[in-house]
Structure formats: C-alpha cells, structure tokens
C-alpha cells in the first residue's frame, strides 16, 4: 500500500516530524522513502544566468539533506535523496508520479480558520489538491 513514501523537505524542524512519520509508515509496509528538496528557480530568468548561485544552494542542500538522513542510517528503511530545480509544487507532483509514490507526507503551516483562503496558495495545498496519490499534511 505505502511501499514508496515521498517526503518533500525544506529543512525546517517541521520536516523532521514528516520524516519521522514516513519512517514509521515505510517500516511497517517494508517500503522505502524518497526524500526530495526542490530549489525554486526564478521565472523568466535563464538557469545559466544564475548557475553559480543555484549550485551554491545545491551544495548547501546536499549537506542539509545528509544531516537530515543521518539519524536514520541504521537500515530500518531505505531512504533515497534527490534535489531538483524548478517550481516546487510542480516538481513534487511530477516526481511523485515518476517514482510511483504511494503516499506523500509533507509539512504544512496552520491556517487561521477565519482567514482560510490564505492557505490556498501554499505548496502543500497545491500538492494535496493535485496529487494522484494520498497526501498527509503534518502541522
């Protein structure tokens, strides 16, 4: 059922909770985890114009990804890491489809019930709305 769990990460404390939950679920189903970080690229700007900037962000993300995965290197569950460039929500959705994810677990911020429309533009909302597989939002 959940043999492949996708966890998009932004390296916040909340994403650690998402990863903890993913490890718990994946280990129960003898599954694996795809840990994904997407570096947002600027619209209407050629990648080559900012390549050195993006590569610096990628190096930092690789280090952060390694730090995030370190506590789970005991072999309990297989964790695959990837870093992509582009629109975060679109890259997450495409990656989930390409990797045949059975579940996406990602963090989301709490939305004030009186101003719920403010949450509609978030990455987690877009992913939850457009995903072809179940999405668990961790607050």
C-alpha atoms as one frame of an Amber mdcrd trajectory, in Angstrom:
protein
   0.000   0.000   0.000   2.613   2.561   1.073   5.704   0.851  -0.281   7.120
   4.159  -1.517   6.664   7.318   0.533   7.675  10.729  -0.797   8.746  13.357
   1.730   9.388  16.807   0.240  11.607  18.764   2.633  12.524  22.384   3.267
  14.906  21.569   6.167  12.679  23.168   8.789  12.015  21.453  12.128   8.561
  20.505  10.854  10.012  18.445   8.028  11.813  16.296  10.622   8.403  15.321
  12.003   7.256  14.440   8.496  10.320  12.251   8.036   9.753  10.545  11.414
   6.199   9.684  10.380   7.378   8.472   6.966   9.991   6.189   8.545   7.324
   4.724  10.819   4.924   4.076   7.937   7.533   2.824   5.461   8.999   0.401
   8.002   5.543  -1.075   8.681   4.991  -1.731   4.978   8.607  -2.734   4.248
   8.759   0.279   1.980  11.220   2.987   1.085  11.339   6.753   1.328  12.143
   9.315  -1.333  13.384  12.481   0.337  13.097  15.409  -2.068  14.254  19.005
  -1.877  13.311  21.382  -4.684  15.287  24.563  -5.245  12.858  27.116  -6.648
  14.158  28.749  -9.804  13.299  32.288 -10.808  10.683  32.642 -13.520  11.737
  34.424 -16.714  15.423  34.013 -15.889  17.742  31.650 -17.721  19.248  28.984
 -15.470  22.706  29.752 -16.861  22.480  33.364 -15.658  22.302  32.204 -12.045
  24.007  28.828 -12.293  26.693  29.568  -9.693  24.002  30.778  -7.276  21.902
  27.645  -7.829  24.960  25.390  -7.433  25.753  27.052  -4.096  22.183  26.385
  -2.951  22.538  22.793  -4.137  25.758  22.270  -2.131  24.066  23.631   0.993
  21.017  21.446   0.369  23.194  18.339  -0.041  24.763  18.988   3.354  21.374
  19.647   4.956  19.956  16.503   3.335  22.837  14.433   4.689  22.287  15.860
   8.197  18.565  15.127   7.964  19.084  11.496   6.924  21.943  10.735   9.350
  19.759   9.557  12.286  18.046   7.002  10.020  21.129   5.294   8.625  20.556
   2.241  10.821  18.997   0.344   7.923  15.451   0.384   9.283  14.231   1.792
   5.986  15.834   2.634   2.650  15.994   6.406   2.065  16.730   7.792  -1.394
  17.549  11.517  -1.678  17.131  13.888  -4.600  17.496  17.596  -5.256  15.663
  19.169  -8.177  15.340  22.666  -9.624  12.105  24.326 -10.706   8.645  25.096
  -9.398   8.356  23.330  -6.048   4.759  22.181  -6.336   5.119  21.008  -9.948
   8.413  19.238  -9.304   6.962  17.446  -6.258   3.900  16.311  -8.230   5.947
  15.145 -11.228   8.453  13.360  -9.007   5.668  11.564  -7.119   4.251  10.324
 -10.390   7.629   9.312 -11.861   8.662   7.450  -8.702   5.215   5.872  -8.288
   4.785   7.237  -4.767   2.012   5.620  -2.762   1.898   8.459  -0.246   3.259
  11.992   0.089   3.980  13.250   3.597   4.830  16.923   3.896   4.690  19.689
   6.430   2.115  22.439   6.303   1.593  25.518   8.393  -1.516  26.020  10.483
  -4.117  28.213   8.813  -6.390  30.553  10.744  -9.931  29.258  10.228 -11.158
  32.847   9.881  -8.658  33.502   7.074  -8.524  30.081   5.463  -8.123  31.488
   1.946  -4.556  32.485   2.862  -3.572  28.811   2.807  -4.798  28.210  -0.741
  -1.597  29.361  -2.400   0.752  27.220  -0.341   2.836  24.437  -1.805   1.209
  21.860   0.471  -2.283  22.941  -0.617  -1.373  22.706  -4.307   0.228  19.290
  -3.850  -2.688  17.968  -1.784  -5.197  19.222  -4.341  -3.422  17.976  -7.478
  -1.689  14.798  -6.311  -2.683  11.452  -7.801  -1.825   9.677  -4.531  -2.830
  10.306  -0.905  -1.178  13.257   0.844  -0.634  13.549   4.599  -0.050  17.079
   5.872   1.882  17.424   9.119   1.283  20.551  11.177
